Amino acid sequence: MSSSTEVDFRFLSEPDIIKAGATDMAHCIDVMEDQFKLLSLGDYRMSGKNKNSHGAFLDFPESSPFPNMPVAGPDRRFMAMCSYLGGSYNMCGLKWYGSNVNNREKGLPRSILTLMLNDPDTGVPLALMSANLISSYRTAAVPAVGVRYLARKDVRTVGIIGPGVMNKTTLRSFLMERPDIETVKVKGRGRRSLESYVDYVHQNFPSIKNVVIVDTEEEAIRDSDLVSVATNENGGIETYPRVKREWVKPGALICAPSDLYADREPFIEGEWKCVTDLYPMYEDWRDEIGRFDVCGTLGNEWVDMVDYGMLPRERVVDLGDIVRGVDPGRTSEDDIYFFSIGGINTEDVSWGTTIYRKAVEMGLGQELELWDTPALA
């Protein structure tokens, strides 16, 4: 018989979470939609002074006198993202990861992630999970919720800017919501990644009739019903993908989980509609690091524009309010929407909790003992 003070938690490897459904994109989209409702209701908590912090960064100096200390490099950092999500999840979680572009030279992913889930009352750890797939699928499912509510029903042409892993899973999620997509235009920098993306589409989505490599952002955006901008830009504003007013088709939806440089005037004049995953998170970023004053993630740009009186606050809408029907969302076939996606740990917690509970039901993973009786109590 186990003691009343015994604490065990479950370790779930990547094969375990796959068996538990981590790659079930349709289910993940539904879970993301549900967690957006909870965000809109306020049934969540994040870290930071305003309880909406994206997370805590640990980065490195340009140079160091200490021989073992890493130095700065492209996307080289550690990050901790923690949150509580209520509703049926009622769970605390922490996503922890390290990132280094040079990992690819060692055959490793750029980022390596784990997720810890804890009981929100006692703090007892419940699971430690491999989280690369959890993060990848929830990241792709979030823009699909945007498509569910913001894209026209007759989406046929998709523009892809950034032919990486994120846009591979994102295209899969788009097809869940708009299965009549028949043309994909893809813009990238390296020939190898572009050809890999084309091969991926041909092998996985036979319903797509045309896959076209284009040379410019303009070609990817013009005449596209739906656009996904997902790039890793580390060279500053000059390297960001550009979106100009005259390129965007009436009725289009542009999903942006990464930095881009978009014309400001259409936002100011109300021609382009602004939707965020969670506006208070971008406000918290501003409070933590000061005004942005340069473009980056669209939500950051909109916070600056609101602060400067260029954009009325009520014109920036959270997706959760649209999901709940608090805001009507699309009211015209010609409405043009931009969806800023900054990434929220409640997404990892909701999908991780769903996978953890399924794993328990299936008897997957390893039970690890934290203690039988705590040495200090």
Short mmCIF file of C-alpha atoms in Angstrom, two decimals:
data_model
loop_
_atom_site.label_atom_id
_atom_site.label_comp_id
_atom_site.label_asym_id
_atom_site.label_seq_id
_atom_site.Cartn_x
_atom_site.Cartn_y
_atom_site.Cartn_z
CA MET A 1 0.00 0.00 0.00
CA SER A 2 1.37 3.39 -0.93
CA SER A 3 1.67 6.06 1.74
CA SER A 4 -0.62 9.09 1.71
CA THR A 5 2.44 11.31 1.18
CA GLU A 6 3.87 9.34 -1.76
CA VAL A 7 4.28 11.40 -4.90
CA ASP A 8 4.76 9.84 -8.33
CA PHE A 9 4.63 11.53 -11.69
CA ARG A 10 4.41 10.23 -15.23
CA PHE A 11 7.18 10.61 -17.78
CA LEU A 12 5.91 10.65 -21.36
CA SER A 13 8.40 10.26 -24.19
CA GLU A 14 7.77 11.44 -27.74
CA PRO A 15 6.60 7.95 -28.83
CA ASP A 16 4.23 7.93 -25.83
CA ILE A 17 2.60 11.23 -26.73
CA ILE A 18 2.25 10.18 -30.37
CA LYS A 19 0.34 7.08 -29.23
CA ALA A 20 -1.81 9.31 -27.02
CA GLY A 21 -2.82 11.47 -29.99
CA ALA A 22 -0.37 14.40 -30.02
CA THR A 23 -0.44 14.46 -33.85
CA ASP A 24 -4.25 14.46 -34.12
CA MET A 25 -4.54 17.86 -35.79
CA ALA A 26 -8.35 17.98 -35.94
CA HIS A 27 -8.63 17.33 -32.19
CA CYS A 28 -5.88 19.86 -31.47
CA ILE A 29 -7.76 22.58 -33.38
CA ASP A 30 -10.88 21.90 -31.29
CA VAL A 31 -8.85 22.09 -28.07
CA MET A 32 -7.28 25.39 -29.14
CA GLU A 33 -10.74 26.79 -29.89
CA ASP A 34 -11.87 25.75 -26.41
CA GLN A 35 -8.88 27.35 -24.66
CA PHE A 36 -9.53 30.61 -26.54
CA LYS A 37 -12.98 30.67 -24.97
CA LEU A 38 -11.35 30.37 -21.53
CA LEU A 39 -8.94 33.19 -22.34
CA SER A 40 -11.89 35.38 -23.32
CA LEU A 41 -13.65 34.52 -20.05
CA GLY A 42 -10.49 35.29 -18.05
CA ASP A 43 -10.24 31.74 -16.64
CA TYR A 44 -6.45 31.64 -16.83
CA ARG A 45 -3.30 33.08 -15.21
CA MET A 46 0.14 33.70 -16.59
CA SER A 47 3.30 34.99 -14.95
CA GLY A 48 4.53 38.55 -14.61
CA LYS A 49 3.22 41.65 -12.89
CA ASN A 50 0.13 41.82 -15.08
CA LYS A 51 -0.38 38.02 -15.13
CA ASN A 52 -0.08 37.97 -18.92
CA SER A 53 3.65 37.48 -19.44
CA HIS A 54 4.71 35.42 -22.44
CA GLY A 55 7.56 33.99 -20.38
CA ALA A 56 11.04 34.53 -18.98
CA PHE A 57 14.08 34.62 -21.27
CA LEU A 58 17.60 33.57 -20.42
CA ASP A 59 19.99 34.72 -23.12
CA PHE A 60 23.75 35.12 -23.36
CA PRO A 61 26.25 37.99 -23.80
CA GLU A 62 28.07 38.82 -27.02
CA SER A 63 31.32 37.81 -25.30
CA SER A 64 32.25 36.34 -21.94
CA PRO A 65 35.46 35.95 -19.86
CA PHE A 66 34.14 32.61 -18.62
CA PRO A 67 35.22 29.73 -20.88
CA ASN A 68 32.12 27.60 -20.29
CA MET A 69 29.52 30.32 -20.71
CA PRO A 70 27.75 30.23 -24.10
CA VAL A 71 27.77 33.43 -26.14
CA ALA A 72 24.99 34.99 -28.15
CA GLY A 73 23.96 33.51 -31.47
CA PRO A 74 20.88 33.43 -33.71
CA ASP A 75 17.87 32.48 -31.59
CA ARG A 76 20.18 31.18 -28.85
CA ARG A 77 18.31 31.30 -25.58
CA PHE A 78 16.45 29.44 -22.89
CA MET A 79 12.85 30.27 -22.06
CA ALA A 80 10.33 29.33 -19.37
CA MET A 81 6.61 29.76 -20.10
CA CYS A 82 4.20 29.02 -17.26
CA SER A 83 0.46 29.38 -16.83
CA TYR A 84 -2.73 28.12 -15.25
CA LEU A 85 -5.72 27.23 -17.42
CA GLY A 86 -9.14 26.64 -15.90
CA GLY A 87 -12.29 25.09 -17.30
CA SER A 88 -12.13 21.34 -17.75
CA TYR A 89 -8.31 21.50 -17.81
CA ASN A 90 -7.76 23.01 -14.33
CA MET A 91 -4.02 22.61 -14.71
CA CYS A 92 -0.76 24.46 -14.15
CA GLY A 93 2.05 23.95 -16.62
CA LEU A 94 5.55 25.04 -17.50
CA LYS A 95 7.07 24.75 -20.98
CA TRP A 96 10.85 24.93 -20.79
CA TYR A 97 13.11 25.02 -23.78
CA GLY A 98 16.52 25.81 -25.11
CA SER A 99 17.05 27.10 -28.63
CA ASN A 100 20.11 27.28 -30.86
CA VAL A 101 20.07 27.47 -34.67
CA ASN A 102 23.37 25.59 -34.75
CA ASN A 103 21.64 22.52 -33.32
CA ARG A 104 20.80 21.55 -36.90
CA GLU A 105 24.50 20.92 -37.55
CA LYS A 106 24.32 18.24 -34.84
CA GLY A 107 21.16 16.63 -36.19
CA LEU A 108 19.03 18.18 -33.45
CA PRO A 109 15.93 20.41 -33.70
CA ARG A 110 16.56 24.15 -33.30
CA SER A 111 14.49 24.09 -30.09
CA ILE A 112 14.23 21.24 -27.59
CA LEU A 113 11.16 21.43 -25.35
CA THR A 114 9.67 19.75 -22.30
CA LEU A 115 6.37 20.37 -20.53
CA MET A 116 5.74 19.90 -16.81
CA LEU A 117 2.16 19.65 -15.56
CA ASN A 118 1.29 20.27 -11.90
CA ASP A 119 -1.79 20.02 -9.74
CA PRO A 120 -2.95 23.65 -9.30
CA ASP A 121 -3.89 23.14 -5.64
CA THR A 122 -0.96 21.20 -4.15
CA GLY A 123 1.73 21.86 -6.75
CA VAL A 124 2.33 18.11 -7.01
CA PRO A 125 3.96 17.24 -10.37
CA LEU A 126 1.72 15.07 -12.52
CA ALA A 127 3.69 14.67 -15.74
CA LEU A 128 6.96 15.52 -17.45
CA MET A 129 6.49 15.30 -21.18
CA SER A 130 8.40 15.55 -24.40
CA ALA A 131 6.91 18.74 -25.87
CA ASN A 132 8.33 19.41 -29.33
CA LEU A 133 5.30 17.83 -31.00
CA ILE A 134 2.87 19.31 -28.50
CA SER A 135 4.22 22.77 -29.22
CA SER A 136 4.43 22.23 -32.98
CA TYR A 137 0.85 20.99 -33.31
CA ARG A 138 -0.71 23.61 -31.06
CA THR A 139 1.26 26.27 -32.95
CA ALA A 140 -0.24 25.05 -36.23
CA ALA A 141 -3.72 24.58 -34.78
CA VAL A 142 -3.99 28.20 -33.54
CA PRO A 143 -4.01 29.78 -37.04
CA ALA A 144 -6.53 27.11 -38.05
CA VAL A 145 -8.90 28.44 -35.38
CA GLY A 146 -8.37 31.82 -37.02
CA VAL A 147 -9.27 30.25 -40.37
CA ARG A 148 -12.38 28.68 -38.84
CA TYR A 149 -13.71 32.08 -37.80
CA LEU A 150 -12.03 34.62 -40.09
CA ALA A 151 -11.33 33.08 -43.50
CA ARG A 152 -13.83 33.02 -46.32
CA LYS A 153 -15.45 29.67 -46.98
CA ASP A 154 -14.22 29.56 -50.58
CA VAL A 155 -10.47 29.54 -49.88
CA ARG A 156 -8.66 28.07 -52.89
CA THR A 157 -5.20 29.67 -52.92
CA VAL A 158 -2.72 29.80 -50.04
CA GLY A 159 0.49 31.82 -49.86
CA ILE A 160 3.27 30.36 -47.73
CA ILE A 161 6.15 32.62 -46.65
CA GLY A 162 8.73 30.50 -44.87
CA PRO A 163 8.88 26.84 -46.02
CA GLY A 164 9.89 25.41 -42.65
CA VAL A 165 8.42 22.91 -40.23
CA MET A 166 5.93 25.43 -38.84
CA ASN A 167 4.37 26.07 -42.22
CA LYS A 168 4.25 22.36 -43.00
CA THR A 169 2.04 21.65 -39.99
CA THR A 170 0.14 24.91 -40.53
CA LEU A 171 -0.81 23.90 -44.08
CA ARG A 172 -2.10 20.60 -42.69
CA SER A 173 -4.26 22.51 -40.22
CA PHE A 174 -5.54 24.87 -42.94
CA LEU A 175 -6.73 21.88 -44.95
CA MET A 176 -8.70 20.63 -41.96
CA GLU A 177 -10.74 23.84 -42.08
CA ARG A 178 -10.71 24.59 -45.82
CA PRO A 179 -10.34 21.28 -47.68
CA ASP A 180 -10.93 22.86 -51.11
CA ILE A 181 -7.49 24.50 -51.19
CA GLU A 182 -6.03 23.67 -54.61
CA THR A 183 -3.05 26.03 -55.08
CA VAL A 184 -0.09 26.72 -52.77
CA LYS A 185 2.48 29.43 -53.56
CA VAL A 186 5.64 29.19 -51.48
CA LYS A 187 8.36 31.80 -50.91
CA GLY A 188 11.62 30.98 -49.16
CA ARG A 189 15.32 31.77 -49.21
CA GLY A 190 17.05 28.41 -49.73
CA ARG A 191 16.46 26.11 -52.68
CA ARG A 192 16.75 23.02 -50.50
CA SER A 193 13.99 24.11 -48.10
CA LEU A 194 11.75 25.16 -50.98
CA GLU A 195 12.13 21.83 -52.78
CA SER A 196 11.60 19.98 -49.49
CA TYR A 197 8.36 21.89 -48.99
CA VAL A 198 7.12 21.14 -52.49
CA ASP A 199 7.90 17.44 -52.03
CA TYR A 200 6.12 17.46 -48.67
CA VAL A 201 2.96 18.94 -50.18
CA HIS A 202 2.95 16.50 -53.11
CA GLN A 203 3.47 13.51 -50.81
CA ASN A 204 0.96 14.47 -48.12
CA PHE A 205 -1.81 16.45 -49.81
CA PRO A 206 -2.76 14.94 -53.18
CA SER A 207 -5.87 17.16 -53.32
CA ILE A 208 -3.63 20.20 -53.89
CA LYS A 209 -3.29 20.55 -57.65
CA ASN A 210 -0.66 23.29 -57.94
CA VAL A 211 2.44 23.94 -55.85
CA VAL A 212 4.37 26.94 -57.14
CA ILE A 213 7.72 28.31 -55.96
CA VAL A 214 7.71 32.13 -56.16
CA ASP A 215 10.56 34.60 -55.85
CA THR A 216 8.95 37.43 -53.86
CA GLU A 217 6.55 38.08 -51.01
CA GLU A 218 4.38 40.00 -53.45
CA GLU A 219 3.88 36.90 -55.60
CA ALA A 220 3.04 34.81 -52.55
CA ILE A 221 0.46 37.34 -51.29
CA ARG A 222 -1.21 38.60 -54.48
CA ASP A 223 -4.45 36.73 -55.29
CA SER A 224 -4.07 34.49 -52.20
CA ASP A 225 -7.16 33.91 -50.07
CA LEU A 226 -5.06 32.84 -47.11
CA VAL A 227 -1.41 33.60 -46.23
CA SER A 228 0.85 32.22 -43.51
CA VAL A 229 4.02 34.12 -42.61
CA ALA A 230 6.26 31.90 -40.46
CA THR A 231 9.96 32.72 -40.78
CA ASN A 232 12.95 32.87 -38.46
CA GLU A 233 14.38 36.34 -39.01
CA ASN A 234 17.39 37.41 -36.96
CA GLY A 235 18.72 40.26 -39.09
CA GLY A 236 16.35 42.99 -37.91
CA ILE A 237 13.67 44.96 -39.67
CA GLU A 238 15.43 44.91 -43.05
CA THR A 239 15.00 41.13 -43.27
CA TYR A 240 11.35 40.91 -42.23
CA PRO A 241 8.82 39.77 -44.83
CA ARG A 242 6.92 42.75 -46.24
CA VAL A 243 3.17 43.15 -46.81
CA LYS A 244 2.00 46.09 -48.90
CA ARG A 245 -1.56 47.33 -49.16
CA GLU A 246 -1.86 46.83 -52.90
CA TRP A 247 -0.79 43.18 -52.69
CA VAL A 248 -3.60 41.96 -50.41
CA LYS A 249 -6.72 40.49 -51.99
CA PRO A 250 -10.15 41.61 -50.69
CA GLY A 251 -11.43 39.00 -48.25
CA ALA A 252 -7.97 37.61 -47.46
CA LEU A 253 -6.74 36.39 -44.07
CA ILE A 254 -3.05 36.76 -43.20
CA CYS A 255 -1.83 34.68 -40.26
CA ALA A 256 1.43 35.89 -38.74
CA PRO A 257 3.13 33.79 -36.05
CA SER A 258 6.42 35.55 -36.80
CA ASP A 259 7.78 39.00 -37.54
CA LEU A 260 6.65 40.93 -40.59
CA TYR A 261 6.64 44.50 -41.85
CA ALA A 262 3.14 45.56 -42.93
CA ASP A 263 1.96 48.95 -44.16
CA ARG A 264 0.47 50.91 -41.25
CA GLU A 265 -2.05 53.05 -43.13
CA PRO A 266 -4.62 50.30 -43.81
CA PHE A 267 -4.72 49.49 -40.08
CA ILE A 268 -5.08 53.14 -39.16
CA GLU A 269 -7.84 53.68 -41.72
CA GLY A 270 -9.70 50.51 -40.73
CA GLU A 271 -9.29 48.75 -44.07
CA TRP A 272 -7.31 45.93 -42.45
CA LYS A 273 -8.85 44.27 -39.37
CA CYS A 274 -6.66 43.46 -36.36
CA VAL A 275 -7.05 40.19 -34.42
CA THR A 276 -4.70 38.99 -31.68
CA ASP A 277 -4.40 35.72 -29.83
CA LEU A 278 -4.24 37.67 -26.53
CA TYR A 279 -3.82 41.46 -26.57
CA PRO A 280 -2.88 41.78 -22.85
CA MET A 281 0.17 39.57 -23.53
CA TYR A 282 1.52 42.13 -26.01
CA GLU A 283 0.83 44.89 -23.48
CA ASP A 284 2.86 42.91 -20.94
CA TRP A 285 5.72 42.63 -23.42
CA ARG A 286 5.62 46.42 -23.78
CA ASP A 287 5.65 46.88 -20.00
CA GLU A 288 8.59 44.49 -19.62
CA ILE A 289 10.88 45.83 -22.34
CA GLY A 290 9.49 49.28 -23.21
CA ARG A 291 7.95 50.54 -26.43
CA PHE A 292 8.83 48.58 -29.51
CA ASP A 293 8.94 51.43 -32.07
CA VAL A 294 10.04 48.95 -34.71
CA CYS A 295 7.84 46.38 -36.34
CA GLY A 296 8.01 42.77 -35.27
CA THR A 297 5.16 40.59 -34.15
CA LEU A 298 2.03 42.39 -35.34
CA GLY A 299 0.50 42.51 -31.88
CA ASN A 300 3.52 44.46 -30.64
CA GLU A 301 3.11 46.89 -33.52
CA TRP A 302 -0.58 47.40 -32.72
CA VAL A 303 0.13 48.07 -29.03
CA ASP A 304 2.50 50.85 -30.08
CA MET A 305 -0.08 52.25 -32.51
CA VAL A 306 -2.75 52.24 -29.80
CA ASP A 307 -0.39 53.92 -27.32
CA TYR A 308 0.46 56.63 -29.85
CA GLY A 309 -3.22 57.29 -30.60
CA MET A 310 -2.91 56.02 -34.17
CA LEU A 311 -5.26 53.05 -33.71
CA PRO A 312 -8.37 52.91 -31.50
CA ARG A 313 -8.05 50.13 -28.92
CA GLU A 314 -11.49 48.77 -29.77
CA ARG A 315 -10.28 47.97 -33.28
CA VAL A 316 -7.92 45.29 -31.96
CA VAL A 317 -9.96 42.20 -31.12
CA ASP A 318 -8.94 39.00 -29.34
CA LEU A 319 -9.80 35.80 -31.20
CA GLY A 320 -11.39 34.41 -28.02
CA ASP A 321 -14.00 37.17 -28.11
CA ILE A 322 -14.87 36.20 -31.68
CA VAL A 323 -15.03 32.51 -30.73
CA ARG A 324 -17.42 33.36 -27.87
CA GLY A 325 -19.54 35.63 -30.06
CA VAL A 326 -18.70 38.75 -28.06
CA ASP A 327 -17.35 40.23 -31.30
CA PRO A 328 -19.06 39.36 -34.60
CA GLY A 329 -15.85 38.78 -36.54
CA ARG A 330 -16.21 38.79 -40.33
CA THR A 331 -19.22 40.81 -41.45
CA SER A 332 -18.31 41.16 -45.14
CA GLU A 333 -16.85 38.88 -47.77
CA ASP A 334 -14.35 41.64 -48.56
CA ASP A 335 -13.06 42.13 -44.99
CA ILE A 336 -9.29 41.71 -44.79
CA TYR A 337 -8.01 40.20 -41.53
CA PHE A 338 -4.55 40.04 -40.02
CA PHE A 339 -4.15 37.54 -37.18
CA SER A 340 -1.18 38.13 -34.86
CA ILE A 341 0.02 34.95 -33.14
CA GLY A 342 2.54 35.43 -30.34
CA GLY A 343 2.24 31.99 -28.74
CA ILE A 344 0.63 31.43 -25.34
CA ASN A 345 1.55 28.79 -22.77
CA THR A 346 -2.13 28.05 -22.10
CA GLU A 347 -2.09 26.44 -25.54
CA ASP A 348 0.66 24.04 -24.44
CA VAL A 349 -1.14 23.39 -21.16
CA SER A 350 -4.48 22.64 -22.84
CA TRP A 351 -3.04 20.28 -25.45
CA GLY A 352 -0.54 18.76 -23.01
CA THR A 353 -3.27 18.11 -20.45
CA THR A 354 -5.43 16.48 -23.12
CA ILE A 355 -2.55 14.19 -24.15
CA TYR A 356 -1.55 13.44 -20.55
CA ARG A 357 -5.06 12.33 -19.59
CA LYS A 358 -5.29 10.13 -22.68
CA ALA A 359 -1.90 8.62 -21.85
CA VAL A 360 -3.09 7.79 -18.33
CA GLU A 361 -6.20 6.18 -19.76
CA MET A 362 -4.05 4.10 -22.14
CA GLY A 363 -1.44 3.22 -19.51
CA LEU A 364 1.38 4.91 -21.42
CA GLY A 365 4.62 6.30 -20.02
CA GLN A 366 6.70 5.57 -16.94
CA GLU A 367 5.73 6.24 -13.35
CA LEU A 368 8.63 7.94 -11.59
CA GLU A 369 8.83 8.35 -7.83
CA LEU A 370 9.47 11.83 -6.48
CA TRP A 371 9.38 10.49 -2.92
CA ASP A 372 7.61 7.96 -0.77
CA THR A 373 7.68 10.27 2.27
CA PRO A 374 9.24 13.74 1.93
CA ALA A 375 12.48 14.19 3.88
CA LEU A 376 11.42 17.75 4.67
CA ALA A 377 7.76 18.35 5.48
#
